[in-house]
XYZ file of N, CA and C in Angstrom:
408
model
N 0.825 -1.190 0.000
C 0.000 0.000 0.000
C 0.874 1.262 0.000
N 1.912 1.231 0.791
C 2.764 2.407 0.909
C 3.422 2.763 -0.421
N 3.850 1.757 -1.191
C 4.514 2.019 -2.463
C 3.596 2.638 -3.495
N 2.304 2.303 -3.469
C 1.368 2.827 -4.446
C 0.712 4.129 -4.006
N 1.002 4.576 -2.818
C 0.351 5.745 -2.258
C 0.607 6.994 -3.088
N 1.778 7.123 -3.645
C 2.134 8.325 -4.400
C 2.471 7.991 -5.841
N 1.677 7.166 -6.477
C 1.940 6.799 -7.856
C 1.950 8.046 -8.722
N 3.023 8.263 -9.430
C 3.146 9.416 -10.308
C 3.634 10.669 -9.609
N 3.641 10.684 -8.294
C 4.058 11.878 -7.560
C 5.541 12.156 -7.772
N 6.347 11.118 -7.799
C 7.780 11.320 -8.018
C 8.026 11.894 -9.403
N 7.278 11.417 -10.389
C 7.413 11.938 -11.751
C 7.036 13.416 -11.804
N 5.942 13.785 -11.120
C 5.531 15.191 -11.090
C 6.582 16.044 -10.387
N 7.131 15.541 -9.282
C 8.166 16.280 -8.552
C 9.408 16.458 -9.430
N 9.797 15.400 -10.134
C 10.955 15.468 -11.021
C 10.700 16.472 -12.131
N 9.492 16.439 -12.692
C 9.142 17.390 -13.744
C 9.239 18.824 -13.262
N 8.756 19.080 -12.049
C 8.841 20.425 -11.483
C 10.291 20.831 -11.285
N 11.122 19.898 -10.809
C 12.540 20.196 -10.601
C 13.227 20.536 -11.919
N 12.977 19.721 -12.933
C 13.638 19.938 -14.227
C 13.163 21.245 -14.849
N 11.877 21.525 -14.796
C 11.373 22.795 -15.329
C 11.927 23.975 -14.531
N 12.093 23.795 -13.228
C 12.703 24.835 -12.403
C 14.148 25.096 -12.799
N 14.871 24.023 -13.103
C 16.258 24.162 -13.549
C 16.304 24.903 -14.878
N 15.407 24.558 -15.795
C 15.366 25.260 -17.084
C 15.023 26.737 -16.896
N 14.165 27.041 -15.941
C 13.829 28.439 -15.654
C 15.045 29.189 -15.123
N 15.771 28.569 -14.213
C 16.996 29.197 -13.690
C 17.985 29.431 -14.824
N 18.138 28.457 -15.700
C 19.047 28.611 -16.836
C 18.590 29.738 -17.761
N 17.287 29.863 -17.978
C 16.774 30.943 -18.825
C 17.076 32.305 -18.196
N 16.930 32.400 -16.887
C 17.241 33.654 -16.192
C 18.723 33.980 -16.315
N 19.580 32.960 -16.183
C 21.024 33.161 -16.342
C 21.338 33.673 -17.744
N 20.683 33.101 -18.762
C 20.908 33.549 -20.141
C 20.520 35.020 -20.294
N 19.366 35.388 -19.755
C 18.915 36.781 -19.882
C 19.854 37.740 -19.148
N 20.293 37.351 -17.951
C 21.214 38.209 -17.199
C 22.570 38.321 -17.898
N 23.068 37.205 -18.401
C 24.341 37.209 -19.112
C 24.258 38.061 -20.370
N 23.182 37.914 -21.119
C 23.008 38.709 -22.339
C 22.908 40.197 -22.010
N 22.179 40.506 -20.946
C 22.068 41.913 -20.529
C 23.430 42.474 -20.124
N 24.208 41.690 -19.403
C 25.543 42.135 -18.991
C 26.458 42.312 -20.199
N 26.331 41.429 -21.179
C 27.180 41.523 -22.370
C 26.799 42.684 -23.274
N 25.614 43.253 -23.068
C 25.252 44.466 -23.824
C 26.248 45.584 -23.568
N 26.871 45.572 -22.377
C 27.882 46.584 -22.060
C 29.125 46.432 -22.933
N 29.386 45.217 -23.390
C 30.548 44.944 -24.251
C 30.213 45.080 -25.729
N 28.927 44.942 -26.068
C 28.548 45.079 -27.473
C 27.335 44.240 -27.816
N 26.613 44.694 -28.823
C 25.395 44.002 -29.248
C 25.664 42.589 -29.762
N 26.736 42.413 -30.519
C 27.025 41.108 -31.116
C 27.259 40.064 -30.022
N 28.030 40.421 -29.013
C 28.270 39.492 -27.909
C 26.969 39.147 -27.202
N 26.112 40.150 -27.005
C 24.867 39.943 -26.265
C 23.911 39.039 -27.032
N 23.654 39.331 -28.298
C 22.694 38.483 -29.009
C 23.284 37.124 -29.350
N 24.593 37.026 -29.464
C 25.217 35.720 -29.674
C 25.031 34.840 -28.432
N 25.200 35.434 -27.255
C 24.984 34.682 -26.012
C 23.516 34.273 -25.892
N 22.615 35.177 -26.245
C 21.188 34.864 -26.204
C 20.861 33.710 -27.152
N 21.435 33.743 -28.347
C 21.200 32.649 -29.303
C 21.772 31.327 -28.789
N 22.965 31.368 -28.197
C 23.539 30.151 -27.613
C 22.655 29.580 -26.523
N 22.074 30.468 -25.720
C 21.153 30.019 -24.678
C 19.883 29.415 -25.252
N 19.337 30.039 -26.281
C 18.127 29.495 -26.902
C 18.396 28.156 -27.583
N 19.573 28.026 -28.186
C 19.934 26.752 -28.824
C 19.995 25.640 -27.781
N 20.368 25.977 -26.569
C 20.382 24.986 -25.487
C 18.987 24.765 -24.905
N 18.281 25.848 -24.603
C 17.026 25.758 -23.853
C 15.871 25.148 -24.642
N 15.715 25.519 -25.899
C 14.561 25.036 -26.667
C 14.569 23.515 -26.808
N 15.666 22.891 -27.236
C 15.653 21.419 -27.317
C 15.469 20.746 -25.954
N 16.045 21.320 -24.906
C 15.894 20.726 -23.572
C 14.471 20.859 -23.052
N 13.831 21.965 -23.331
C 12.431 22.123 -22.952
C 11.565 21.127 -23.715
N 11.858 20.947 -25.000
C 11.111 19.984 -25.814
C 11.215 18.575 -25.224
N 12.437 18.136 -24.948
C 12.613 16.768 -24.450
C 12.002 16.616 -23.059
N 12.048 17.659 -22.255
C 11.440 17.604 -20.924
C 9.932 17.437 -21.024
N 9.311 18.253 -21.851
C 7.852 18.183 -21.986
C 7.404 16.901 -22.682
N 8.257 16.337 -23.522
C 7.907 15.114 -24.248
C 8.047 13.864 -23.387
N 9.063 13.805 -22.557
C 9.364 12.544 -21.881
C 8.893 12.462 -20.435
N 8.683 13.574 -19.763
C 8.338 13.480 -18.344
C 6.919 13.033 -18.050
N 5.920 13.439 -18.824
C 4.573 12.958 -18.475
C 4.459 11.444 -18.661
N 4.077 10.753 -17.586
C 3.882 9.307 -17.688
C 2.467 9.020 -18.170
N 2.360 8.036 -19.017
C 1.051 7.589 -19.470
C 0.710 6.304 -18.729
N -0.522 6.205 -18.289
C -0.949 5.012 -17.560
C -0.739 3.782 -18.433
N -0.206 2.732 -17.843
C -0.009 1.483 -18.558
C 1.280 1.417 -19.365
N 2.134 2.441 -19.282
C 3.397 2.420 -20.017
C 4.347 1.414 -19.381
N 4.972 0.612 -20.228
C 5.980 -0.323 -19.732
C 7.320 0.388 -19.659
N 8.253 -0.223 -18.967
C 9.587 0.365 -18.862
C 10.207 0.520 -20.245
N 9.972 -0.454 -21.116
C 10.495 -0.377 -22.476
C 9.918 0.789 -23.255
N 8.625 1.047 -23.062
C 7.986 2.166 -23.747
C 8.541 3.502 -23.254
N 8.751 3.603 -21.950
C 9.307 4.833 -21.373
C 10.728 5.039 -21.876
N 11.520 3.974 -21.895
C 12.899 4.066 -22.384
C 12.929 4.469 -23.852
N 12.032 3.907 -24.655
C 11.959 4.276 -26.074
C 11.644 5.759 -26.219
N 10.723 6.280 -25.401
C 10.391 7.704 -25.455
C 11.595 8.568 -25.062
N 12.381 8.097 -24.092
C 13.585 8.832 -23.706
C 14.584 8.889 -24.849
N 14.793 7.761 -25.516
C 15.713 7.738 -26.654
C 15.226 8.631 -27.782
N 13.951 8.554 -28.098
C 13.390 9.389 -29.160
C 13.520 10.861 -28.795
N 13.250 11.188 -27.538
C 13.394 12.568 -27.089
C 14.824 13.074 -27.211
N 15.792 12.230 -26.860
C 17.197 12.629 -26.960
C 17.627 12.816 -28.415
N 17.132 11.965 -29.297
C 17.450 12.109 -30.725
C 16.899 13.435 -31.244
N 15.653 13.761 -30.877
C 15.062 15.030 -31.298
C 15.812 16.213 -30.687
N 16.268 16.060 -29.451
C 17.022 17.135 -28.806
C 18.309 17.419 -29.575
N 19.007 16.357 -29.966
C 20.231 16.552 -30.749
C 19.931 17.174 -32.099
N 18.867 16.712 -32.751
C 18.508 17.249 -34.062
C 18.134 18.735 -33.956
N 17.375 19.096 -32.937
C 17.013 20.504 -32.749
C 18.233 21.369 -32.444
N 19.170 20.828 -31.674
C 20.400 21.574 -31.375
C 21.218 21.803 -32.638
N 21.371 20.765 -33.445
C 22.108 20.892 -34.712
C 21.418 21.905 -35.621
N 20.093 21.823 -35.706
C 19.343 22.764 -36.535
C 19.517 24.195 -36.024
N 19.518 24.370 -34.704
C 19.707 25.698 -34.129
C 21.075 26.274 -34.447
N 22.113 25.471 -34.264
C 23.463 25.943 -34.600
C 23.583 26.233 -36.088
N 23.051 25.343 -36.919
C 23.144 25.521 -38.365
C 22.441 26.798 -38.803
N 21.214 26.989 -38.356
C 20.457 28.185 -38.732
C 21.163 29.451 -38.255
N 21.699 29.403 -37.052
C 22.384 30.578 -36.505
C 23.605 30.935 -37.335
N 24.425 29.939 -37.649
C 25.656 30.233 -38.386
C 25.398 30.572 -39.854
N 24.280 30.138 -40.398
C 23.958 30.478 -41.790
C 23.316 31.861 -41.889
N 22.361 32.159 -41.019
C 21.524 33.342 -41.206
C 21.863 34.544 -40.347
N 22.623 34.366 -39.287
C 22.893 35.498 -38.398
C 24.331 35.966 -38.590
N 24.462 37.187 -39.029
C 25.783 37.792 -39.228
C 25.739 39.202 -38.679
N 26.706 39.707 -38.014
C 27.901 39.051 -37.493
C 27.581 38.264 -36.225
N 28.476 37.373 -35.888
C 28.320 36.513 -34.720
C 29.588 36.499 -33.879
N 29.417 36.117 -32.639
C 30.553 35.847 -31.772
C 30.485 34.364 -31.400
N 31.255 33.513 -32.082
C 31.215 32.084 -31.771
C 31.548 31.790 -30.310
N 32.455 32.580 -29.726
C 32.802 32.368 -28.323
C 31.574 32.560 -27.434
N 30.788 33.585 -27.702
C 29.590 33.832 -26.893
C 28.557 32.732 -27.072
N 28.380 32.277 -28.312
C 27.395 31.219 -28.569
C 27.796 29.939 -27.853
N 29.015 29.463 -28.135
C 29.457 28.202 -27.546
C 29.711 28.338 -26.043
N 30.213 29.485 -25.613
C 30.449 29.696 -24.196
C 29.162 29.625 -23.386
N 28.099 30.254 -23.898
C 26.812 30.207 -23.201
C 26.241 28.800 -23.225
N 26.336 28.140 -24.368
C 25.836 26.766 -24.493
C 26.526 25.847 -23.483
N 27.855 25.940 -23.400
C 28.623 25.099 -22.477
C 28.336 25.488 -21.023
N 28.211 26.782 -20.757
C 27.878 27.239 -19.410
C 26.552 26.632 -18.948
N 25.560 26.608 -19.827
C 24.264 26.041 -19.461
C 24.346 24.528 -19.256
N 25.178 23.850 -20.026
C 25.387 22.413 -19.814
C 25.930 22.169 -18.412
N 26.968 22.921 -18.053
C 27.594 22.748 -16.739
C 26.655 23.165 -15.617
N 25.937 24.266 -15.812
C 24.989 24.721 -14.808
C 23.880 23.701 -14.599
N 23.411 23.105 -15.682
C 22.372 22.077 -15.580
C 22.835 20.886 -14.762
N 24.062 20.428 -15.018
C 24.599 19.302 -14.250
C 24.729 19.664 -12.777
N 25.230 20.867 -12.495
C 25.397 21.309 -11.112
C 24.045 21.403 -10.404
N 23.060 21.977 -11.069
C 21.740 22.120 -10.454
C 21.070 20.767 -10.236
N 21.280 19.831 -11.153
C 20.733 18.485 -10.947
C 21.354 17.810 -9.730
N 22.663 17.978 -9.580
C 23.335 17.380 -8.428
C 22.874 18.022 -7.121
N 22.549 19.299 -7.165
C 22.115 20.007 -5.965
C 20.625 19.815 -5.683
N 19.911 19.256 -6.643
C 18.474 19.086 -6.502
C 18.154 18.155 -5.342
N 17.000 18.350 -4.763
C 16.596 17.500 -3.644
C 16.183 16.115 -4.109
N 15.915 15.954 -5.398
C 15.529 14.645 -5.929
C 16.758 13.757 -6.052
N 16.528 12.468 -6.032
C 17.624 11.512 -6.171
C 17.690 11.049 -7.613
N 18.496 11.767 -8.412
C 18.704 11.393 -9.793
C 19.719 10.269 -9.855
N 19.647 9.467 -10.872
C 20.639 8.420 -11.067
C 21.964 9.063 -11.405
N 22.991 8.648 -10.721
C 24.315 9.160 -11.002
C 25.073 8.079 -11.755
N 25.423 8.401 -12.985
C 26.115 7.406 -13.825
C 27.596 7.506 -13.665
């Protein structure tokens, strides 16, 4: 009885944590871009684009994979995770490609620096989260 008492509650809590992390990352992107406006417009919008290239695919995969459907088997959930990760990579590649083709001038350091900063921040925030994520 105790194990079934909170069916789906852990998934909802995890979803809230992950969305909270994405919100913190979005705020960091906006603050960083605002600060870089002091150095120049190109640096600022390049950082903003790097942040969006990171955030949009991660938001997509979060919204796609976190909601559990009743009756889903572990295999079905795992398949959805793999499909979500493939789409996340494809969206990231599309974001970088579109940015480098259509946006001129650019600061590659700002784009990649912001993207990498958000990767590291995401890992740090997950480790600090109150939820018990699997540590590989």
